[in-house]
Every structure is written in C-alpha cells, then in structure tokens.
XYZ file of N, CA, C and O in Angstrom:
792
model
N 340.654 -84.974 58.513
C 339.527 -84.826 59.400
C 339.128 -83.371 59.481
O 337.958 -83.021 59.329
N 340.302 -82.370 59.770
C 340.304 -80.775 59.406
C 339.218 -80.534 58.387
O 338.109 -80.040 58.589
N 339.694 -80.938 57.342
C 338.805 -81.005 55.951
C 337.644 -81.316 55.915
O 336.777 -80.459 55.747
N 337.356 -82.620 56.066
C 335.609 -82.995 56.566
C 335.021 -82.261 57.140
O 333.813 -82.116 56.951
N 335.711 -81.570 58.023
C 334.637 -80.809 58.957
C 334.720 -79.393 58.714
O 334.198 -78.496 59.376
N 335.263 -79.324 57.937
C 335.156 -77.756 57.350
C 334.615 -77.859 55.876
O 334.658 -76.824 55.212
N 334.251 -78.681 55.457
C 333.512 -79.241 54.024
C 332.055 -78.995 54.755
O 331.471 -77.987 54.358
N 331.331 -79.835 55.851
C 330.658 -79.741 56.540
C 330.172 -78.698 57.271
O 329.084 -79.027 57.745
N 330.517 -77.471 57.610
C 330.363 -76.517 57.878
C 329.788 -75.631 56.694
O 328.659 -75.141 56.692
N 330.527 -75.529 55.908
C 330.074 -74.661 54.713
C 329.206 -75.560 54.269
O 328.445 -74.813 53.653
N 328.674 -76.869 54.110
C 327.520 -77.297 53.828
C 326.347 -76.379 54.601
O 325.565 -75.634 54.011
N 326.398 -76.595 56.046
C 325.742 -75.972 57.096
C 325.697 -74.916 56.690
O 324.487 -74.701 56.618
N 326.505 -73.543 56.154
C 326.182 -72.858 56.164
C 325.357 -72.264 54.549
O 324.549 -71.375 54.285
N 326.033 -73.231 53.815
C 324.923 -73.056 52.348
C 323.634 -73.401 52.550
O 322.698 -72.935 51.899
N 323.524 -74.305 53.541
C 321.711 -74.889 53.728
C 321.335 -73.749 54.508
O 320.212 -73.898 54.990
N 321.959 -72.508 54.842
C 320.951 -71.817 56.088
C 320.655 -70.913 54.943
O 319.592 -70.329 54.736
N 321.635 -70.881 54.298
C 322.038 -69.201 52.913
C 320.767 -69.857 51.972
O 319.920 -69.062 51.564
N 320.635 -71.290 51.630
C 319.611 -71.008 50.675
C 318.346 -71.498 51.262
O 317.415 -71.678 50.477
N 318.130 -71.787 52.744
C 316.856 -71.737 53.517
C 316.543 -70.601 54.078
O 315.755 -70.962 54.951
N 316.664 -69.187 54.172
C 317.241 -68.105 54.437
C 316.152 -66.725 52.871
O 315.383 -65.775 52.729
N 317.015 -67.771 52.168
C 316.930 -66.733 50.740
C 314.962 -67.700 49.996
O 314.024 -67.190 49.382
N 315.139 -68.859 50.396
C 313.582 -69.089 50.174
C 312.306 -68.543 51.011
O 311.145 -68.350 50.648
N 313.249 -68.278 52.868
C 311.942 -67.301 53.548
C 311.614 -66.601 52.535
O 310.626 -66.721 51.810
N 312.750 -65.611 52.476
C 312.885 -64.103 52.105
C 311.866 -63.671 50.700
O 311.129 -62.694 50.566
N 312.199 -64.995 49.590
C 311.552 -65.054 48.923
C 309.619 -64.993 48.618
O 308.916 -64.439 47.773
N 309.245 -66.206 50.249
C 308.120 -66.602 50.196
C 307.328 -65.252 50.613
O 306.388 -64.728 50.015
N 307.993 -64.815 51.857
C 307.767 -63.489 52.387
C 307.382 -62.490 51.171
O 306.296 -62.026 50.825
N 308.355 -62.379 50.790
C 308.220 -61.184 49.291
C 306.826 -61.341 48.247
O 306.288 -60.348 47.758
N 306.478 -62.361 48.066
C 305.612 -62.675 47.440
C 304.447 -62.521 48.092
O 303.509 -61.983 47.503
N 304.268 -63.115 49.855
C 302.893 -62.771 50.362
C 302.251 -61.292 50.329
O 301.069 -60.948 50.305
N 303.814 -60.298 50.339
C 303.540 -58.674 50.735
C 303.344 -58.543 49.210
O 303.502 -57.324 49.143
N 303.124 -58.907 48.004
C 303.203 -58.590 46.588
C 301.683 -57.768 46.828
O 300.615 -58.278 47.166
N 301.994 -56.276 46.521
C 300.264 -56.113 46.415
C 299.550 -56.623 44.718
O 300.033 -56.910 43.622
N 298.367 -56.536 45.221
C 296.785 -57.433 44.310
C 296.354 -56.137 44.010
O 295.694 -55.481 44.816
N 296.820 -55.545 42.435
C 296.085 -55.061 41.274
C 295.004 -55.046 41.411
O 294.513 -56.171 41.504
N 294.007 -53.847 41.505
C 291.978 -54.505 41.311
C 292.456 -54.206 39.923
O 293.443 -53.610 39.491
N 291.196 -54.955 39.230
C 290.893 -54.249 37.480
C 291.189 -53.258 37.069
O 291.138 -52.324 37.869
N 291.506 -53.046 36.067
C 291.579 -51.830 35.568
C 290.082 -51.476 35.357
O 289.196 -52.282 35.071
N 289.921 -49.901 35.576
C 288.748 -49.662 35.498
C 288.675 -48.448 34.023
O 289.531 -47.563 34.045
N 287.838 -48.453 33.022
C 287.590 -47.375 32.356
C 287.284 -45.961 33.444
O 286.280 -45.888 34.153
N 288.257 -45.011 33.395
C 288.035 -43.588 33.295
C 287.022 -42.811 32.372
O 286.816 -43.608 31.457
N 286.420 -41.889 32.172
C 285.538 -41.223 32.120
C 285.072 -39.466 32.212
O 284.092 -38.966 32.765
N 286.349 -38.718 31.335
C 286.697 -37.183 31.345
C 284.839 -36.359 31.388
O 284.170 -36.460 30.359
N 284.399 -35.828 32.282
C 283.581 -35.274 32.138
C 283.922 -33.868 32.576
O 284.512 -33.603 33.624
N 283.530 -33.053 31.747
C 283.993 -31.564 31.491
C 282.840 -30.404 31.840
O 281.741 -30.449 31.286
N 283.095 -29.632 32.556
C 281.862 -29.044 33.215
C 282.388 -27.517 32.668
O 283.540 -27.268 32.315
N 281.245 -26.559 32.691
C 281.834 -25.546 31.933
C 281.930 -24.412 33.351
O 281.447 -24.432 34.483
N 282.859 -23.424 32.562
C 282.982 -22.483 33.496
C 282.327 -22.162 33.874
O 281.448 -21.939 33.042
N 281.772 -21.642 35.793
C 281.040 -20.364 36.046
C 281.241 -19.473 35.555
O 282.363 -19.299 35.081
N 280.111 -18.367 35.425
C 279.815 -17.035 34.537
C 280.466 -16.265 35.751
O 280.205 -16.474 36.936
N 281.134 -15.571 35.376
C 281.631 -14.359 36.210
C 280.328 -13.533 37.368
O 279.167 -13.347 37.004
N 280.733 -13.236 38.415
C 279.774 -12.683 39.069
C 279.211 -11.364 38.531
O 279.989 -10.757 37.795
N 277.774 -10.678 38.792
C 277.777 -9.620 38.227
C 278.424 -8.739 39.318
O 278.858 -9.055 40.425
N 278.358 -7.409 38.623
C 278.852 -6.347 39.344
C 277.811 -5.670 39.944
O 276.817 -5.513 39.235
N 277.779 -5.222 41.083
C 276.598 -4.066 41.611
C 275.752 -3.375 40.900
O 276.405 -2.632 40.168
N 274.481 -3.221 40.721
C 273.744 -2.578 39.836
C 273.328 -1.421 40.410
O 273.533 -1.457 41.623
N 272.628 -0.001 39.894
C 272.158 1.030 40.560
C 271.225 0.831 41.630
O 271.071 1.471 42.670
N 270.429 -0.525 41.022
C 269.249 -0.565 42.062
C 270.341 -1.895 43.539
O 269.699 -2.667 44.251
N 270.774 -1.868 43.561
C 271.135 -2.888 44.674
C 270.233 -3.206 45.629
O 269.890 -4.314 46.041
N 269.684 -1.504 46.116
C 268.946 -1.800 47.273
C 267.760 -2.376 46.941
O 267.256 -2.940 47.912
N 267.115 -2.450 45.933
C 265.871 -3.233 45.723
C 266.302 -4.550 45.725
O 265.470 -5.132 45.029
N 266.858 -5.097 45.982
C 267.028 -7.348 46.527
C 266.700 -6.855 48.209
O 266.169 -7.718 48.909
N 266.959 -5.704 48.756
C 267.318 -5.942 50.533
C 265.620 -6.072 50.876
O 264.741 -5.561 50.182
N 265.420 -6.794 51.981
C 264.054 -6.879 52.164
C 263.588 -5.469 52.556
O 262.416 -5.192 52.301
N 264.270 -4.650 53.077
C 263.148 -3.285 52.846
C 262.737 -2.685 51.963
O 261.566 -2.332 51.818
N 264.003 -2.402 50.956
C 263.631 -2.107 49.839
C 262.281 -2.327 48.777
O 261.625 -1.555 48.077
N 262.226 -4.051 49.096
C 261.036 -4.057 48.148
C 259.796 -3.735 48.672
O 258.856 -4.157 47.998
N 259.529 -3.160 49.599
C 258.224 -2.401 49.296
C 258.330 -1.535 49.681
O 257.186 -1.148 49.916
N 259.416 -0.378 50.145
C 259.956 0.537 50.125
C 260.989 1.451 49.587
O 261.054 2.679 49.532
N 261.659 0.640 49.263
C 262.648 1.653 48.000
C 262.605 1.129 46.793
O 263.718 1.025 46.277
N 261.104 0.507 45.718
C 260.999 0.191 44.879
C 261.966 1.312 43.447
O 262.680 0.875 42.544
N 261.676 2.498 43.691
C 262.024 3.367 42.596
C 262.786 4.264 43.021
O 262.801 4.507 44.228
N 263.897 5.223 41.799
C 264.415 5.928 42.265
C 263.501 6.861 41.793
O 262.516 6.772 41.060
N 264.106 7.881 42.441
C 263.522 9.059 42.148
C 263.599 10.121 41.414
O 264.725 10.494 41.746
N 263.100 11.180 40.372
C 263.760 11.581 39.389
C 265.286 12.757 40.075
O 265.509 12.914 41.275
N 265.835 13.194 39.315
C 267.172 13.941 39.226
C 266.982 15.127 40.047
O 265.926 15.743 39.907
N 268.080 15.647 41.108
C 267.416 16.873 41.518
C 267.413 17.954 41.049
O 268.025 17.979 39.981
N 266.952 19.003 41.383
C 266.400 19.904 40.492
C 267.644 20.693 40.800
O 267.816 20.866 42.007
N 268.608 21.244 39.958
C 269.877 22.598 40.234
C 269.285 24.014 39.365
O 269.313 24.254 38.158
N 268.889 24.608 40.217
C 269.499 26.305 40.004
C 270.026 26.707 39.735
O 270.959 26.901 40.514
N 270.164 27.526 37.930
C 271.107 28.353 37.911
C 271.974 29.306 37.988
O 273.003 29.684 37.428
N 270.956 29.732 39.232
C 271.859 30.808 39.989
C 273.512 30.249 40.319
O 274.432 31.028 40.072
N 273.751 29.150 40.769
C 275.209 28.833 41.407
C 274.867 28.012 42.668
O 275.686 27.120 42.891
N 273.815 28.108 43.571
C 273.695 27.594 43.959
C 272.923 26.401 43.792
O 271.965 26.283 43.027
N 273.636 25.069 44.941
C 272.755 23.455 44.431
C 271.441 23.387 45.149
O 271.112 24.257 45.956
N 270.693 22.360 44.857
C 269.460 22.201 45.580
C 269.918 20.909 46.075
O 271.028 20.470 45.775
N 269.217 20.379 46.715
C 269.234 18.726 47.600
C 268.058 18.554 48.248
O 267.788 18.882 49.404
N 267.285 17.953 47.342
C 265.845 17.735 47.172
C 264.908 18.866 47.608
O 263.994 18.762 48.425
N 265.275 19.952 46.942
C 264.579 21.299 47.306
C 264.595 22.089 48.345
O 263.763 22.951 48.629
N 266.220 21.587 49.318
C 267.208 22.755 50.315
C 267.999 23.181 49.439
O 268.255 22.505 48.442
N 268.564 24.459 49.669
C 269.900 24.938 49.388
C 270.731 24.022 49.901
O 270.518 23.253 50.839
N 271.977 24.179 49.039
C 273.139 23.673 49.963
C 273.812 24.084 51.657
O 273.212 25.136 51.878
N 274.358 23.921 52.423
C 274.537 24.120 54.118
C 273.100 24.500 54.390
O 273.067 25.576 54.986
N 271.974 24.024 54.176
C 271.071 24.621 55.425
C 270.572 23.573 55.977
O 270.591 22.457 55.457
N 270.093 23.838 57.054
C 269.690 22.906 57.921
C 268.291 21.992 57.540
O 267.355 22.615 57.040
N 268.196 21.065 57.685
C 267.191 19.898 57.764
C 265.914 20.086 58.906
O 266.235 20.299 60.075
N 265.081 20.037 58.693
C 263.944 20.196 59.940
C 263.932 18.629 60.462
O 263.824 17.773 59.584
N 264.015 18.285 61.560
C 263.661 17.240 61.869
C 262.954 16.859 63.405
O 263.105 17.531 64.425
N 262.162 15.627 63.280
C 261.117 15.803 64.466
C 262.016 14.628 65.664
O 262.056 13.469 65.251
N 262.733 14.895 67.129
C 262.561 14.230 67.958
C 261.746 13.341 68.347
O 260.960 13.838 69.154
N 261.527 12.114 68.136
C 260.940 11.355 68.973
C 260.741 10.505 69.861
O 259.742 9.956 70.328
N 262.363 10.445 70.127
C 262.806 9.684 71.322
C 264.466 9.714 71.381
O 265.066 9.024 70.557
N 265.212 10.493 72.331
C 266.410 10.581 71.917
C 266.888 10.799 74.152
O 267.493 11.676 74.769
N 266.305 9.690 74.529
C 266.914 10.223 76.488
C 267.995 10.602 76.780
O 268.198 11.348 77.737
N 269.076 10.069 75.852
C 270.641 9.485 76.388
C 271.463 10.886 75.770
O 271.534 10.918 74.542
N 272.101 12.065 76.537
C 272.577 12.551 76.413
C 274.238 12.279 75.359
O 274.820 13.026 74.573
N 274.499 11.046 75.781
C 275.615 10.380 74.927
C 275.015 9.475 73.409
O 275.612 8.566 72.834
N 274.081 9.894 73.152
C 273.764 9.140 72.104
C 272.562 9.685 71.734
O 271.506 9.503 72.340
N 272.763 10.608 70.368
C 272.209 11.695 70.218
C 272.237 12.409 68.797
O 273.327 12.861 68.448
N 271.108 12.563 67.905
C 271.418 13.250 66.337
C 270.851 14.511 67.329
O 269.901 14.691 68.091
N 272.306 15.443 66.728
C 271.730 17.064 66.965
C 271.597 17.683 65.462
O 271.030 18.750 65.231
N 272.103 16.994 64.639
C 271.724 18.654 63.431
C 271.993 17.581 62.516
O 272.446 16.496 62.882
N 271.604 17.999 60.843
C 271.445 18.056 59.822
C 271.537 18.462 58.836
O 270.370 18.702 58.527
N 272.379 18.844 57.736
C 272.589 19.812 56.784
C 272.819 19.091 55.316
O 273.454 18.069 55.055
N 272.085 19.976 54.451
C 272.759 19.641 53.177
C 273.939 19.879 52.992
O 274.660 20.307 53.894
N 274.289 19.680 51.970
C 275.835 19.750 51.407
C 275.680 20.254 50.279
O 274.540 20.524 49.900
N 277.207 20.592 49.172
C 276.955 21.364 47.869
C 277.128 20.421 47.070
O 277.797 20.652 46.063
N 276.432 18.734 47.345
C 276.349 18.075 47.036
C 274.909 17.654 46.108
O 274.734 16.779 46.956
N 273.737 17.474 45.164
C 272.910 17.500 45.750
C 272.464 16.391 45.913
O 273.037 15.327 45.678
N 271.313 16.571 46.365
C 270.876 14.888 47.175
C 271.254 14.447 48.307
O 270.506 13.668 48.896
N 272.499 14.831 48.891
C 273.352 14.129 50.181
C 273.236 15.225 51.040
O 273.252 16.375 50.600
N 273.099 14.920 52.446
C 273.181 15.341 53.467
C 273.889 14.656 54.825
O 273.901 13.446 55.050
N 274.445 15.633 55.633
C 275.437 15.529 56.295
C 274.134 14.956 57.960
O 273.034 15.382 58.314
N 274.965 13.974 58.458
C 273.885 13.795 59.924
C 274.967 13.775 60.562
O 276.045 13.327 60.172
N 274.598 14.483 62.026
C 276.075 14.719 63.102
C 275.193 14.582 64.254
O 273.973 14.712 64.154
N 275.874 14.284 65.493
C 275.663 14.060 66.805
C 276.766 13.083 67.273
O 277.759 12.605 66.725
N 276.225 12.974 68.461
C 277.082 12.104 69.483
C 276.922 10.755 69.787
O 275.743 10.596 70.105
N 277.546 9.689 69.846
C 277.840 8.249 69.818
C 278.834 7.935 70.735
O 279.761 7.365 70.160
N 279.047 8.093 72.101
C 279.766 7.903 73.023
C 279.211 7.565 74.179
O 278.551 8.346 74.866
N 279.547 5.862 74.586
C 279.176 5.605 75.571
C 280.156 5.060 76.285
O 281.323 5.024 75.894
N 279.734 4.580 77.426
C 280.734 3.784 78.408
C 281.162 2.463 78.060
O 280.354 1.542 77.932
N 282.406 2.326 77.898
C 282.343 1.109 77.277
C 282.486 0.445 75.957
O 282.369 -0.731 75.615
N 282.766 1.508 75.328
C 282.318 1.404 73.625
C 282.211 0.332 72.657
O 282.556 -0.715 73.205
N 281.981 0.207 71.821
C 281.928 -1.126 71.161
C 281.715 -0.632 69.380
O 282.492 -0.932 68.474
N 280.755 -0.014 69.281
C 280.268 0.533 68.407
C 278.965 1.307 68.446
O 278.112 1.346 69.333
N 279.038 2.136 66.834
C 277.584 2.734 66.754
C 276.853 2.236 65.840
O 277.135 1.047 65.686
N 275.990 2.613 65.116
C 275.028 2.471 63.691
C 274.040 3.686 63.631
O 273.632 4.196 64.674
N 273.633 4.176 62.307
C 272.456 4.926 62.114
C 271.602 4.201 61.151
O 272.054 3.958 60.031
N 270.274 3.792 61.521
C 269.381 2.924 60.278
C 268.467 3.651 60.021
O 268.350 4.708 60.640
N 267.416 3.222 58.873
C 266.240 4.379 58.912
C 265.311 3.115 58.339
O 265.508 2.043 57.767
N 264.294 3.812 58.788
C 262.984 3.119 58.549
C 261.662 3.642 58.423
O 261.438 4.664 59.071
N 260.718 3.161 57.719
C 259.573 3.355 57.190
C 258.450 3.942 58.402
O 257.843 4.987 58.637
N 258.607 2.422 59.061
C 257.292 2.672 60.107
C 257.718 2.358 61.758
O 256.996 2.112 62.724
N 259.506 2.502 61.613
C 260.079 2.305 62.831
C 260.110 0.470 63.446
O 260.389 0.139 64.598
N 259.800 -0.329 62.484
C 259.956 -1.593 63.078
C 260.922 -2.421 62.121
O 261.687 -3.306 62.504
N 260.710 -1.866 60.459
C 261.800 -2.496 59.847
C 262.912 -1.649 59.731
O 262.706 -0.662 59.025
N 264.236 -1.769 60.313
C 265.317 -0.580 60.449
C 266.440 -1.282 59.308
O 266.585 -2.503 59.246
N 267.159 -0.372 58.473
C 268.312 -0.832 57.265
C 269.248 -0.150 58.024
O 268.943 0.863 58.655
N 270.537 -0.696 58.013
C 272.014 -0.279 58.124
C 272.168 0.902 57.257
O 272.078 0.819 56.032
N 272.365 1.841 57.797
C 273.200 2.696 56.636
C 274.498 3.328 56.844
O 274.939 4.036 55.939
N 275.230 3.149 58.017
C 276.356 3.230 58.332
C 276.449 3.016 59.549
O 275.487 2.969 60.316
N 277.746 2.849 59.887
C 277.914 2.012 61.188
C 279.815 2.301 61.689
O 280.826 1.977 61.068
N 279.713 2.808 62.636
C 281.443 3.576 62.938
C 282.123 2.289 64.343
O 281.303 1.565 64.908
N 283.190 2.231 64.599
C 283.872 1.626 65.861
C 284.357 2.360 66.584
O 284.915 1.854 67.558
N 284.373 3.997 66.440
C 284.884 4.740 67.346
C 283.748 5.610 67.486
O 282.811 5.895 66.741
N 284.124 5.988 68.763
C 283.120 7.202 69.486
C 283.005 8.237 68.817
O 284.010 8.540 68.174
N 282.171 8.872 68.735
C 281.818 10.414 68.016
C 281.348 11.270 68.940
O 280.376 10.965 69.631
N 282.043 12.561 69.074
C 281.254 13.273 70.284
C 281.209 14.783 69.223
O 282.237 15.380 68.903
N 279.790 15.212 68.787
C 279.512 16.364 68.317
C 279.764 16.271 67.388
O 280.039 17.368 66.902
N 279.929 14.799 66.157
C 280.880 15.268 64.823
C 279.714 14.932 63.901
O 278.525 14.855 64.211
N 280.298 14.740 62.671
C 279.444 14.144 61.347
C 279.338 12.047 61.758
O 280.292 11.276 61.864
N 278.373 11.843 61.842
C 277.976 10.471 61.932
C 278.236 9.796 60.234
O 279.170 9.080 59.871
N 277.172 10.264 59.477
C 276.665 9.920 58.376
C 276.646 11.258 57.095
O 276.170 12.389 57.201
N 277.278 10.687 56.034
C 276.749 11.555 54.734
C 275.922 10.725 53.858
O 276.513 10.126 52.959
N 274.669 10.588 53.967
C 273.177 9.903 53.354
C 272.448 10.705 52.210
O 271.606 11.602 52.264
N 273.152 9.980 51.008
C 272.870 10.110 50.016
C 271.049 9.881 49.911
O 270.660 8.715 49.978
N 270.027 10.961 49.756
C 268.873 10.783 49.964
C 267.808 10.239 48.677
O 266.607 9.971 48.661
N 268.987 10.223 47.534
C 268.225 9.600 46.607
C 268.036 8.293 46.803
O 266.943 7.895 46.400
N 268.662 7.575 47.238
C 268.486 6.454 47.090
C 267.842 5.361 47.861
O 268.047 4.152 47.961
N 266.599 6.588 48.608
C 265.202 6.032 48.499
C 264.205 7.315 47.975
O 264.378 8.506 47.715
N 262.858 6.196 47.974
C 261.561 7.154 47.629
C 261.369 8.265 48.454
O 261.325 8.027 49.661
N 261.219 9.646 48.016
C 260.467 10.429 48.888
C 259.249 9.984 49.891
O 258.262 9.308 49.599
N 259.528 10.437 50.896
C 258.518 10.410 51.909
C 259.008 10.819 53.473
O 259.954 11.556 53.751
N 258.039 10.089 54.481
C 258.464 9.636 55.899
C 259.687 8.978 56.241
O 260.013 8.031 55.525
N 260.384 9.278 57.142
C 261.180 8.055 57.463
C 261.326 8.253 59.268
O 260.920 9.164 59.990
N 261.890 7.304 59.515
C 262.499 7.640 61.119
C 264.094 7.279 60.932
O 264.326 6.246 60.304
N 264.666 7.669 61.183
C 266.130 7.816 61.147
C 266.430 7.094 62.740
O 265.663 7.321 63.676
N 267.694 6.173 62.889
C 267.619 5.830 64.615
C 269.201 5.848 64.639
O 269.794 5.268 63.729
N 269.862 6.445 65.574
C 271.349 6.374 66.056
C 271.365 4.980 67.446
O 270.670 4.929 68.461
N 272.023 4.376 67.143
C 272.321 3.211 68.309
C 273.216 3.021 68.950
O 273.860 2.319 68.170
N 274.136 3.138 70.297
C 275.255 3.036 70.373
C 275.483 1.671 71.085
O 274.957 2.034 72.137
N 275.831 0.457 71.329
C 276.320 -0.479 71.774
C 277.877 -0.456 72.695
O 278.740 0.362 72.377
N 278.041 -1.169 73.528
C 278.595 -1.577 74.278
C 279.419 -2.985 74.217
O 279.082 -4.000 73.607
N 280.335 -2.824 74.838
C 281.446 -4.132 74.710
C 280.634 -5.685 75.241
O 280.914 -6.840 74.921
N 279.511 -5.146 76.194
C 278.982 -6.445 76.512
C 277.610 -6.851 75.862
O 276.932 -7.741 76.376
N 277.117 -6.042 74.473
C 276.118 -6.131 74.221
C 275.228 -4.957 73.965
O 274.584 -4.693 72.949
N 275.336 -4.235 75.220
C 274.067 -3.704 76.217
C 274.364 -2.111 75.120
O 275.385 -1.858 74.480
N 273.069 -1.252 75.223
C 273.648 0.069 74.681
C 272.200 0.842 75.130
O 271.214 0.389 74.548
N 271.996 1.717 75.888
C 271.657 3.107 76.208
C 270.113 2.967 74.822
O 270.159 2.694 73.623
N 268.692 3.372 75.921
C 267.813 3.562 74.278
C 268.225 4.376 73.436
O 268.724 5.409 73.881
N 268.164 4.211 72.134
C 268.829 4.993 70.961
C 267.535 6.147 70.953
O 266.512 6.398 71.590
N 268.303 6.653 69.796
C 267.848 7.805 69.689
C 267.014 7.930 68.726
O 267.453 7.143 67.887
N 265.567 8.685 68.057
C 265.156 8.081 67.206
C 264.377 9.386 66.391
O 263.758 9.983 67.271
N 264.186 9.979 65.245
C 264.087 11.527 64.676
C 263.513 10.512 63.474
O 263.989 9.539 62.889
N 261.930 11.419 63.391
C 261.126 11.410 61.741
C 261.744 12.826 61.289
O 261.733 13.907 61.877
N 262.348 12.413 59.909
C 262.404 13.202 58.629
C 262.236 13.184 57.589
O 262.045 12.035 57.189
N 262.198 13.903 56.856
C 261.182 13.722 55.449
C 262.074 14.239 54.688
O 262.732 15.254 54.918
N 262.146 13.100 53.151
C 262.860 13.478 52.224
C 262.090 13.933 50.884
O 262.729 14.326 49.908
C-alpha cells in the first residue's frame, strides 16, 4: 500500500513537472520576438566639407559698415628717410588733433592721442571708470549713427592707453570715434564722442 502511494505521488509529481515545463514552453514562444523584413540598406556617401577659409586682408569689407565705408584700403604710408616714421603724414609720438563733441562724464573720457613708431597705428588713451563697472568699448563711425566695435576692455582704465587703432584699415576721411562705459546693470554715463580725421 506504502508503494501505491508513493508510485502515485511521483505520478503527481511528473504531471505537475511536465504541465509546468509546457507553461514555460507556451510562455517562451508568445515572448519570441517577430523579425520585420529584411530591408535593403543603401551606402550613400557624401563628400567632405571644404575646410573653412582663413581671414582675408579685407575682412572688414563683409561687416555692414564696411561696405559703404571701408570699401578700399588705402595706399602704403609714406616713410622718411631721415629715421624717422610717418603715420599717415604725423611723425611718430606726436599728438593727433582731435575735435570734442560730446564727452560730460568726467569718468568716461578720450584725453589724448598719439602716433606711434609704428606707421599707420595710433595710440587712444583716457578714462573708462565708472561706478559699478561692467565694461568699456571704443567704436567709430562715419556719420555717428552706424558705430563698429573696435575694442572693448572689462577693466577700468583711469588715464591709460584704451586702444592701439591701426588707421589703415579704413578709408581716409571723417570719423567720430565714441568711448562707452557700461555698468553691471546695463546703465552707463553718456559716452564720450571726438571727430577725427585720418
């Protein structure tokens, strides 16, 4: 009787082992993932970008002032062979004439001008210190409404060199030159603003 019923048991337990192993099975098959088609691929080969160019002499002719203002350069300056340079027909260290035309702000201010024994370049100095600081800029412009960047500092300047402005690289003529000083919240003091002629 021992026997029977332990014959019977392991029946019981072979029917669970192979009802068990057919879930497992059916299961396995529902999670089987579904292949889409194979699809033809299709290598399409694109050619390299051309290297960027490099800066050209004229750069400033793409900037919108430029083109109808710094179309051309101008010819070579003229050197003396005495020893001393010219810079567009100053000696080297002498001073620049230039006309005030609006400069209120004691802290923000072109005082002087000089060539250098450079030629062509000249030195611009004054003061760029306000409350607050943030930054400065000096731009120049034609007729005072279109103004170009031509340098631009993050620290205060009190009495020093602002700018060394290479003057070839616009046309002789008019210009207005403007010093700006800005502030941490925006705000900055009316700038300062000098016609000079190159």
């Amino acid at each position: 009787m021992a026997n029977r019923s332990s014959t019977q048991l392991e029946l019981l337990l072979l029917s669970f082992f192979v009802l068990g192993l057919a879930v497992s099975l059916a299961i396995a098959y529902m999670d089987e993932p579904v292949y889409p088609e194979r699809v033809a691929v299709t290598l399409v080969v694109t050619p390299r970008p051309k290297p960027t160019e490099t800066a050209t002499v004229d750069w400033w002719s793409r900037t919108k002032l430029a083109e109808h203002e710094l179309a051309k350069l101008p010819g070579l300056p003229a050197v003396s062979l005495g020893g001393a340079s010219k810079s567009n027909g100053y000696q080297a260290s002498q001073p620049i004439s230039f006309e005030i035309l609006s400069c209120p702000a004691e802290n923000v201010r072109i005082s002087k001008i000089l060539t250098v024994n450079r030629p062509g370049w000249w030195n611009v100095s004054g003061t760029a210190a306000i409350n607050n600081f943030w930054y400065w800029k000096v731009e120049l412009s034609v007729d005072g409404t279109a103004w170009m960047v031509l340098h631009s500092g993050q620290s205060p300047v009190t009495n020093g060199l602002l700018l060394e402005f290479l003057t070839t690289t616009v046309k002789r003529g008019t210009y207005q030159l403007r010093l700006m000083a800005v502030n941490k919240q925006g705000n900055y003091p009316e700038p300062c603003v000098v016609k000079i002629r190159i």
